[in-house]
């Protein structure tokens, strides 16, 4: 049994790597098929099928799970509604906070295992899955536990002397959440943390490309929450995702994924005008000014371009470098790239693991090939590594393209791989115009030692986040989200928490109503 989009016929990596992965998989994963979490119980899909969760590096089956259907979503919504009506929905903020803190404590004990699962299934370097993803996952639950304790439950606006007006902030009830495959465990906390803290119950769909860490995290959470508070239904977008977006009893949907998927969710959610939060794609400008500290700018560009194999919506895949420092920057940048280790994601010093599967490898390669056809030059990389120990697995070299025009395909589309396009610039206004000339607006960065330049450029950029002399800095209490077709709403911050609450206004008249006529 293999995952639908993994080509096992291309061969796999060395036997040593395969054996290491088998040992770790046996230690951290269930031998029995993973069910769906519905109403506090792990159950099989009524009409679905058993699917394989595949090791991104070796192509071998890690575990199996039941693929959900629209009918399973209906069961999950019923369970979530019951939990909202009978248990979790009646918890006060302190009780919700205590439960989320218990969840965080329990996940802390499983942190290393969960990180390894993401490295196995998605190919993420373990140093990143452990020290970034799993760490942020736990801190998010703690952060939203704190918000549950301290957030305003409403206010009392000023009113006439004979009237009393007040507001209350109330949960939606059952919310649907659809996650992406590139940060599987972390996105569970990004989404469930604020939703649960605000008092909602959840029906959650992980990506079929990386489902196992979500199921393991949900199992931990389920031990500390009332039955039905969280429900997880793995499955495809056309079946499970579509039913979540159009289900009449789900009043809000949050989705992380591509812009195309976001538009599909918006269409489905229009059936009953659901509230939406969408964290979508990006084609983000990373701008180097001539006065930048090049050591820092180069390090930042490495993070922007190659962290998580470039499989990140915030990737700084359009690297705008000023003419005056272009040669020096690229020389230093390519030298630093040589120290990046491409290899087994479970090896402690690996920086770049495999892409999630061969279908995605083909997609990334096609963008590089198209770029060359359109006139770009491959300065570094451009294909699969020659290391025989990695042969057959979906690895892709860190790649730098020069001679790229801002309207080339590779500069317009989200490649979602370790590919960066260098765009040379001289005129600041023209550069900003190019930086903003995209349908996306998720993130951006500015490298300069001049604070006026930094703040003026930040103000001019059409992006939800602008980093200055840093990259991918995401904090618990700083909102993250996009402009334009990069999405709606915000993650991480109090804004995310508030997006899971709706306002009720109550006006009490304590005097006589005026008579008409």
Coordinates of C-alpha atoms in Angstrom, one line a residue:
X1 CA 0.0 0.0 0.0
X2 CA 1.4 3.4 -0.9
X3 CA 0.2 7.0 -0.6
X4 CA -1.6 8.1 -3.8
X5 CA 1.0 10.6 -4.8
X6 CA 4.2 8.9 -3.8
X7 CA 6.1 7.1 -6.7
X8 CA 7.9 4.2 -5.0
X9 CA 9.1 2.9 -8.4
X10 CA 11.8 5.5 -8.5
X11 CA 13.7 3.7 -5.8
X12 CA 14.7 4.8 -2.3
X13 CA 17.7 5.9 -0.3
X14 CA 20.3 3.6 1.2
X15 CA 19.5 0.6 3.4
X16 CA 21.1 2.3 6.4
X17 CA 18.7 5.2 6.1
X18 CA 15.8 2.9 5.6
X19 CA 16.7 0.8 8.6
X20 CA 17.0 3.9 10.8
X21 CA 13.6 5.2 9.7
X22 CA 12.0 1.8 10.3
X23 CA 13.4 1.7 13.9
X24 CA 12.1 5.1 14.7
X25 CA 8.7 4.5 13.1
X26 CA 8.3 1.3 15.1
X27 CA 9.1 3.3 18.3
X28 CA 6.7 6.2 17.8
X29 CA 3.8 5.0 15.7
X30 CA 1.0 2.6 16.1
X31 CA 1.0 -0.8 14.4
X32 CA -2.8 -0.8 14.2
X33 CA -4.6 1.4 11.7
X34 CA -5.3 4.9 12.9
X35 CA -9.0 5.7 13.2
X36 CA -10.9 8.9 13.2
X37 CA -11.4 10.8 16.4
X38 CA -15.1 11.3 16.8
X39 CA -16.9 11.9 20.1
X40 CA -13.8 11.0 22.1
X41 CA -13.4 7.6 20.5
X42 CA -11.1 6.3 17.7
X43 CA -13.5 4.9 15.1
X44 CA -13.3 3.5 11.6
X45 CA -14.8 5.2 8.7
X46 CA -18.2 3.9 7.9
X47 CA -17.8 3.9 4.1
X48 CA -14.2 5.0 3.6
X49 CA -11.0 3.1 3.0
X50 CA -7.7 2.3 4.6
X51 CA -4.9 4.5 3.4
X52 CA -1.1 4.5 3.8
X53 CA 0.9 7.2 5.5
X54 CA 4.3 7.2 3.7
X55 CA 7.8 8.0 4.7
X56 CA 8.8 11.0 2.6
X57 CA 12.4 9.8 2.4
X58 CA 12.1 6.0 1.9
X59 CA 8.7 5.6 0.3
X60 CA 7.9 2.9 2.8
X61 CA 4.5 2.7 4.6
X62 CA 4.8 4.2 8.1
X63 CA 1.3 3.4 9.3
X64 CA -2.3 3.2 7.9
X65 CA -5.3 5.2 8.7
X66 CA -9.0 5.4 7.8
X67 CA -9.9 7.9 5.1
X68 CA -13.0 9.8 6.1
X69 CA -16.0 10.8 4.1
X70 CA -18.7 13.4 4.2
X71 CA -20.8 11.1 6.4
X72 CA -17.9 10.9 8.9
X73 CA -17.9 14.7 9.0
X74 CA -21.6 14.7 9.8
X75 CA -20.9 12.3 12.7
X76 CA -18.1 14.5 13.9
X77 CA -20.3 17.6 13.8
X78 CA -22.9 15.9 15.8
X79 CA -20.4 14.9 18.4
X80 CA -18.9 18.4 18.5
X81 CA -22.3 20.0 18.9
X82 CA -23.1 17.7 21.8
X83 CA -19.8 18.6 23.5
X84 CA -20.6 22.3 23.0
X85 CA -24.1 22.0 24.4
X86 CA -23.2 19.7 27.3
X87 CA -19.6 20.1 28.4
X88 CA -16.9 22.2 26.8
X89 CA -19.4 25.0 25.8
X90 CA -20.3 25.4 29.5
X91 CA -16.7 25.6 30.8
X92 CA -15.8 29.0 32.1
X93 CA -12.6 30.6 30.8
X94 CA -10.5 29.4 33.8
X95 CA -11.6 25.8 33.2
X96 CA -10.7 26.1 29.5
X97 CA -7.3 27.6 30.3
X98 CA -6.5 24.9 32.8
X99 CA -7.4 22.2 30.3
X100 CA -5.2 23.8 27.6
X101 CA -2.3 24.0 30.1
X102 CA -2.7 20.3 30.8
X103 CA -2.6 19.7 27.1
X104 CA 0.6 21.6 26.7
X105 CA 2.2 19.8 29.7
X106 CA 1.3 16.4 28.1
X107 CA 2.6 17.4 24.7
X108 CA 5.8 18.5 26.3
X109 CA 6.4 14.9 27.3
X110 CA 5.8 13.7 23.7
X111 CA 7.6 16.6 22.0
X112 CA 10.5 14.6 20.6
X113 CA 8.3 11.8 19.3
X114 CA 5.9 14.2 17.6
X115 CA 8.8 16.0 15.9
X116 CA 10.2 12.7 14.6
X117 CA 6.8 11.8 13.1
X118 CA 6.8 15.0 11.1
X119 CA 10.3 14.3 10.0
X120 CA 9.3 10.9 8.8
X121 CA 6.1 11.7 7.0
X122 CA 6.8 15.2 5.7
X123 CA 10.6 15.1 5.3
X124 CA 11.3 18.0 7.6
X125 CA 14.8 18.2 9.1
X126 CA 14.4 17.0 12.7
X127 CA 16.3 19.9 14.2
X128 CA 13.5 22.1 12.7
X129 CA 10.6 19.9 13.6
X130 CA 11.8 19.6 17.2
X131 CA 13.2 23.1 18.0
X132 CA 10.8 25.1 15.8
X133 CA 7.5 23.3 15.0
X134 CA 7.0 21.2 18.2
X135 CA 8.2 24.1 20.4
X136 CA 5.8 26.6 18.8
X137 CA 3.0 24.0 19.0
X138 CA 3.4 23.8 22.8
X139 CA 3.9 27.6 23.3
X140 CA 0.7 28.3 21.3
X141 CA -1.4 26.2 23.6
X142 CA 0.1 28.0 26.6
X143 CA -0.4 31.4 25.0
X144 CA -4.0 30.8 24.3
X145 CA -4.6 29.3 27.7
X146 CA -3.3 32.6 29.1
X147 CA -5.6 34.6 26.8
X148 CA -8.6 32.5 27.9
X149 CA -7.9 33.6 31.5
X150 CA -7.4 37.3 30.7
X151 CA -9.5 38.2 27.7
X152 CA -12.4 40.6 28.1
X153 CA -15.7 38.8 28.1
X154 CA -17.5 42.0 27.1
X155 CA -17.9 45.7 27.9
X156 CA -20.4 48.2 29.0
X157 CA -20.7 51.1 26.6
X158 CA -21.9 54.5 27.9
X159 CA -25.6 55.0 27.4
X160 CA -28.5 57.2 28.5
X161 CA -29.3 57.3 32.2
X162 CA -32.4 55.2 31.8
X163 CA -30.7 52.5 29.7
X164 CA -28.2 49.8 30.3
X165 CA -26.1 48.5 27.4
X166 CA -23.5 45.8 27.5
X167 CA -21.8 43.3 25.1
X168 CA -20.7 39.8 25.5
X169 CA -18.2 37.8 23.5
X170 CA -19.5 34.4 22.6
X171 CA -18.1 31.4 20.8
X172 CA -19.5 30.3 17.4
X173 CA -20.1 26.8 18.6
X174 CA -18.8 24.1 16.2
X175 CA -16.0 25.3 14.0
X176 CA -14.3 23.5 11.1
X177 CA -10.5 23.6 10.5
X178 CA -8.6 22.5 7.4
X179 CA -4.8 22.2 7.7
X180 CA -1.8 22.0 5.4
X181 CA 1.0 19.4 5.2
X182 CA 4.1 21.6 5.6
X183 CA 3.8 22.2 9.3
X184 CA 1.5 19.5 10.5
X185 CA 1.8 19.4 14.3
X186 CA 2.4 23.2 14.6
X187 CA -0.8 24.0 12.7
X188 CA -2.9 21.9 15.1
X189 CA -2.0 24.4 17.8
X190 CA -2.3 27.5 15.5
X191 CA -5.9 26.5 14.8
X192 CA -7.2 24.5 17.8
X193 CA -5.5 26.7 20.4
X194 CA -7.5 29.9 19.8
X195 CA -10.7 28.1 18.9
X196 CA -10.8 26.0 22.1
X197 CA -9.7 29.0 24.3
X198 CA -12.6 30.9 22.9
X199 CA -15.0 28.1 23.9
X200 CA -15.7 26.4 20.5
X201 CA -15.6 22.8 19.7
X202 CA -13.7 21.6 16.6
X203 CA -13.9 19.3 13.5
X204 CA -10.4 19.2 12.1
X205 CA -9.1 17.9 8.7
X206 CA -5.4 17.3 8.3
X207 CA -3.7 17.0 4.9
X208 CA -3.5 13.4 3.6
X209 CA 0.1 14.2 2.8
X210 CA 1.0 14.4 6.5
X211 CA -1.6 13.1 8.8
X212 CA 0.1 11.1 11.5
X213 CA 1.4 13.8 13.9
X214 CA -2.1 15.4 13.9
X215 CA -3.6 12.1 15.0
X216 CA -0.9 11.6 17.7
X217 CA -1.4 15.2 19.0
X218 CA -5.2 14.8 19.0
X219 CA -4.8 11.6 21.0
X220 CA -2.9 13.5 23.7
X221 CA -5.4 16.3 23.7
X222 CA -8.3 14.0 23.9
X223 CA -7.1 12.7 27.2
X224 CA -7.5 16.2 28.7
X225 CA -10.7 17.4 27.1
X226 CA -14.3 16.3 27.3
X227 CA -15.4 13.8 24.6
X228 CA -16.3 15.5 21.3
X229 CA -14.4 18.7 22.1
X230 CA -12.0 17.9 19.3
X231 CA -12.8 15.6 16.4
X232 CA -10.4 14.7 13.6
X233 CA -11.5 13.3 10.2
X234 CA -8.6 12.6 7.8
X235 CA -9.6 12.7 4.1
X236 CA -9.5 14.5 0.8
X237 CA -10.6 18.0 0.0
X238 CA -13.5 17.0 -2.3
X239 CA -14.9 14.7 0.4
X240 CA -14.1 15.8 3.9
X241 CA -13.0 19.4 3.2
X242 CA -16.0 20.2 1.1
X243 CA -18.4 18.9 3.7
X244 CA -16.7 20.9 6.4
X245 CA -17.0 24.1 4.3
X246 CA -20.7 23.6 3.4
X247 CA -22.0 21.9 6.6
X248 CA -25.0 24.0 7.9
X249 CA -24.1 23.5 11.6
X250 CA -20.5 24.7 11.2
X251 CA -20.5 28.5 11.7
X252 CA -16.8 29.2 11.1
X253 CA -14.0 27.7 9.0
X254 CA -10.3 28.2 9.2
X255 CA -8.1 26.9 6.4
X256 CA -4.3 27.0 5.7
X257 CA -3.4 26.1 2.1
X258 CA -3.1 27.3 -1.4
X259 CA -4.9 30.4 -2.7
X260 CA -6.8 28.1 -5.1
X261 CA -8.0 25.9 -2.1
X262 CA -8.9 29.1 -0.2
X263 CA -11.2 30.2 -3.0
X264 CA -12.9 26.8 -3.0
X265 CA -13.4 27.1 0.7
X266 CA -14.9 30.5 0.3
X267 CA -17.3 29.2 -2.3
X268 CA -18.4 26.3 0.0
X269 CA -18.7 28.6 3.0
X270 CA -21.1 30.9 1.2
X271 CA -23.8 28.3 1.7
X272 CA -24.6 29.7 5.1
X273 CA -22.2 32.7 5.2
X274 CA -19.7 31.1 7.5
X275 CA -17.0 33.3 9.1
X276 CA -13.7 32.6 7.5
X277 CA -10.0 32.7 8.4
X278 CA -7.7 31.8 5.5
X279 CA -3.9 31.6 5.6
X280 CA -2.9 31.2 2.0
X281 CA 0.0 31.4 -0.4
X282 CA 2.8 33.9 -0.8
X283 CA 5.4 35.1 -3.3
X284 CA 7.3 37.1 -0.9
X285 CA 9.9 39.8 -1.7
X286 CA 13.2 39.7 0.3
X287 CA 14.9 43.1 -0.3
X288 CA 18.6 43.8 0.2
X289 CA 19.6 47.5 0.2
X290 CA 23.2 48.5 -0.6
X291 CA 23.9 49.5 3.0
X292 CA 22.7 46.2 4.5
X293 CA 24.9 44.2 6.8
X294 CA 25.6 41.5 4.3
X295 CA 26.5 38.8 6.9
X296 CA 23.0 39.2 8.4
X297 CA 21.3 39.6 5.0
X298 CA 22.9 36.4 3.7
X299 CA 21.9 34.4 6.8
X300 CA 18.4 35.8 6.5
X301 CA 18.2 34.8 2.8
X302 CA 19.2 31.3 3.7
X303 CA 16.4 31.0 6.1
X304 CA 14.0 32.8 3.8
X305 CA 14.8 30.5 0.9
X306 CA 15.6 27.1 2.2
X307 CA 14.0 26.6 5.7
X308 CA 11.6 23.7 5.5
X309 CA 12.9 22.9 2.0
X310 CA 11.3 26.1 0.9
X311 CA 7.9 24.4 1.5
X312 CA 6.6 27.5 3.4
X313 CA 4.1 30.2 2.4
X314 CA 6.4 32.8 3.8
X315 CA 9.4 31.8 1.7
X316 CA 11.4 34.8 0.5
X317 CA 11.5 33.3 -3.0
X318 CA 12.0 36.7 -4.8
X319 CA 15.3 38.0 -3.7
X320 CA 15.7 41.7 -4.7
X321 CA 19.4 42.6 -4.4
X322 CA 20.7 46.1 -5.2
X323 CA 23.2 46.3 -8.1
X324 CA 25.9 47.8 -5.9
X325 CA 26.1 44.7 -3.7
X326 CA 24.8 42.0 -6.0
X327 CA 28.2 40.4 -6.8
X328 CA 29.5 40.4 -3.3
X329 CA 26.1 39.2 -1.9
X330 CA 25.8 36.3 -4.3
X331 CA 29.4 35.2 -3.7
X332 CA 28.8 35.1 0.0
X333 CA 25.4 33.6 -0.4
X334 CA 26.6 30.7 -2.5
X335 CA 29.5 30.1 -0.2
X336 CA 27.2 29.8 2.8
X337 CA 24.9 27.5 0.8
X338 CA 27.8 25.0 0.6
X339 CA 27.6 24.4 4.4
X340 CA 23.9 23.4 4.1
X341 CA 23.5 19.6 4.6
X342 CA 21.0 17.9 2.3
X343 CA 20.2 14.5 3.6
X344 CA 18.3 12.2 6.0
X345 CA 15.9 14.4 7.9
X346 CA 16.4 12.4 11.0
X347 CA 20.2 13.0 11.0
X348 CA 21.0 15.6 13.6
X349 CA 23.0 18.0 11.3
X350 CA 20.6 17.9 8.3
X351 CA 19.4 21.3 7.2
X352 CA 17.3 20.2 4.1
X353 CA 15.3 17.0 3.9
X354 CA 13.4 15.6 1.0
X355 CA 10.3 17.2 -0.5
X356 CA 7.0 15.8 0.6
X357 CA 6.7 13.4 -2.4
X358 CA 7.7 12.8 -6.0
X359 CA 4.7 14.6 -7.4
X360 CA 5.9 17.7 -5.6
X361 CA 9.4 17.1 -6.7
X362 CA 8.2 17.1 -10.4
X363 CA 6.4 20.3 -9.8
X364 CA 9.5 22.1 -8.4
X365 CA 11.7 20.7 -11.2
X366 CA 9.2 21.9 -13.8
X367 CA 9.4 25.5 -12.4
X368 CA 13.2 25.5 -12.7
X369 CA 13.1 24.1 -16.2
X370 CA 10.5 26.7 -17.3
X371 CA 12.7 29.4 -15.7
X372 CA 15.6 28.3 -17.8
X373 CA 13.4 28.3 -21.0
X374 CA 12.3 31.8 -20.2
X375 CA 15.9 33.0 -19.9
X376 CA 17.0 32.5 -16.3
X377 CA 20.4 31.1 -15.4
X378 CA 21.0 28.4 -12.8
X379 CA 23.7 29.7 -10.5
X380 CA 23.6 26.9 -8.0
X381 CA 21.6 23.6 -7.9
X382 CA 18.7 23.1 -10.3
X383 CA 17.9 19.4 -9.8
X384 CA 18.2 16.4 -7.6
X385 CA 21.5 15.8 -5.7
X386 CA 24.0 13.3 -7.0
X387 CA 24.6 11.7 -3.6
X388 CA 24.0 7.9 -4.2
X389 CA 22.7 7.6 -0.6
X390 CA 19.8 9.8 -1.5
X391 CA 19.1 8.3 -4.9
X392 CA 15.4 7.8 -5.8
X393 CA 14.0 9.9 -2.9
X394 CA 12.4 13.3 -3.6
X395 CA 15.3 15.5 -2.7
X396 CA 15.9 18.8 -4.5
X397 CA 19.1 20.8 -4.3
X398 CA 19.0 24.4 -2.9
X399 CA 18.7 26.4 -6.1
X400 CA 19.6 30.0 -7.0
X401 CA 18.3 31.4 -10.3
X402 CA 19.7 34.7 -11.7
X403 CA 18.6 36.7 -14.7
X404 CA 15.0 36.4 -13.6
X405 CA 12.5 39.0 -14.6
X406 CA 9.7 39.9 -12.2
X407 CA 7.1 38.7 -14.7
X408 CA 8.7 35.3 -15.3
X409 CA 6.7 32.3 -14.3
X410 CA 9.1 31.4 -11.5
X411 CA 8.8 34.9 -10.1
X412 CA 5.0 34.9 -10.2
X413 CA 3.9 31.4 -9.1
X414 CA 4.5 29.9 -5.7
X415 CA 7.1 27.2 -6.3
X416 CA 7.0 25.8 -2.7
X417 CA 10.5 24.4 -2.9
X418 CA 14.1 25.4 -2.2
X419 CA 14.3 27.7 -5.2
X420 CA 15.1 31.4 -5.0
X421 CA 15.0 33.9 -7.9
X422 CA 17.5 36.8 -7.7
X423 CA 16.1 40.1 -9.2
X424 CA 18.6 42.9 -9.5
X425 CA 17.4 46.5 -8.8
X426 CA 18.8 50.0 -8.8
X427 CA 15.8 52.4 -8.5
X428 CA 14.0 52.1 -5.1
X429 CA 10.5 53.2 -6.4
X430 CA 10.7 50.7 -9.3
X431 CA 11.8 47.9 -6.9
X432 CA 8.9 48.5 -4.6
X433 CA 6.6 48.5 -7.5
X434 CA 8.0 45.1 -8.6
X435 CA 7.8 43.8 -5.0
X436 CA 4.1 44.7 -4.9
X437 CA 3.4 43.4 -8.4
X438 CA 2.0 40.1 -7.3
X439 CA -1.4 38.7 -6.4
X440 CA 0.0 37.7 -3.0
X441 CA 0.8 39.7 0.1
X442 CA 1.7 37.4 2.9
X443 CA 5.2 38.4 4.0
X444 CA 8.3 40.4 3.1
X445 CA 11.7 41.5 4.4
X446 CA 13.9 44.6 4.3
X447 CA 17.7 44.5 5.0
X448 CA 19.2 47.9 5.7
X449 CA 21.1 49.8 8.4
X450 CA 19.1 53.0 7.7
X451 CA 16.0 53.1 9.9
X452 CA 14.2 55.7 7.7
X453 CA 14.7 53.5 4.7
X454 CA 13.5 50.5 6.7
X455 CA 10.3 52.1 7.9
X456 CA 9.5 53.9 4.7
X457 CA 9.9 50.6 2.7
X458 CA 7.9 48.7 5.3
X459 CA 5.0 51.2 4.9
X460 CA 5.1 50.9 1.1
X461 CA 5.1 47.1 0.9
X462 CA 1.7 45.4 0.4
X463 CA 2.1 42.5 2.9
X464 CA 0.7 41.3 6.1
X465 CA 4.1 41.0 7.7
X466 CA 7.3 43.0 7.0
X467 CA 10.5 41.8 8.7
X468 CA 13.4 44.3 9.1
X469 CA 16.8 42.7 9.4
X470 CA 15.3 39.3 10.3
X471 CA 13.2 36.7 8.6
X472 CA 10.5 34.2 9.7
X473 CA 10.3 35.7 13.1
X474 CA 6.9 34.6 14.4
X475 CA 5.9 35.4 17.9
X476 CA 2.9 34.2 20.0
X477 CA 1.6 37.7 20.5
X478 CA 2.3 39.1 17.0
X479 CA -0.4 38.5 14.4
X480 CA 0.4 36.6 11.2
X481 CA -1.6 36.7 8.0
X482 CA -1.8 38.1 4.5
X483 CA -3.0 40.9 2.2
X484 CA -4.6 40.4 -1.1
X485 CA -4.9 36.8 -2.2
X486 CA -2.7 35.6 0.7
X487 CA -5.8 35.3 2.9
X488 CA -8.2 36.6 5.4
X489 CA -7.8 37.1 9.2
X490 CA -4.8 36.4 11.4
X491 CA -3.1 33.5 13.2
X492 CA -1.0 33.4 16.4
X493 CA -2.2 36.5 18.2
X494 CA -5.1 37.8 20.1
X495 CA -6.6 38.6 16.7
X496 CA -6.8 34.9 16.1
X497 CA -8.6 34.3 19.4
X498 CA -11.1 37.1 18.8
X499 CA -11.8 35.7 15.3
X500 CA -13.4 32.7 17.1
X501 CA -15.8 34.8 19.1
X502 CA -18.8 36.9 18.0
X503 CA -20.3 39.9 19.7
X504 CA -23.7 40.1 21.2
X505 CA -25.2 43.5 22.3
X506 CA -27.8 43.7 25.0
X507 CA -29.8 46.9 25.6
X508 CA -32.0 47.2 28.7
X509 CA -34.5 50.1 28.9
X510 CA -35.3 51.1 32.5
X511 CA -37.7 53.9 31.7
X512 CA -40.9 54.6 29.9
X513 CA -41.0 54.3 26.2
X514 CA -42.1 57.5 24.4
X515 CA -45.7 57.4 23.1
X516 CA -46.4 57.8 19.5
X517 CA -49.3 60.0 18.6

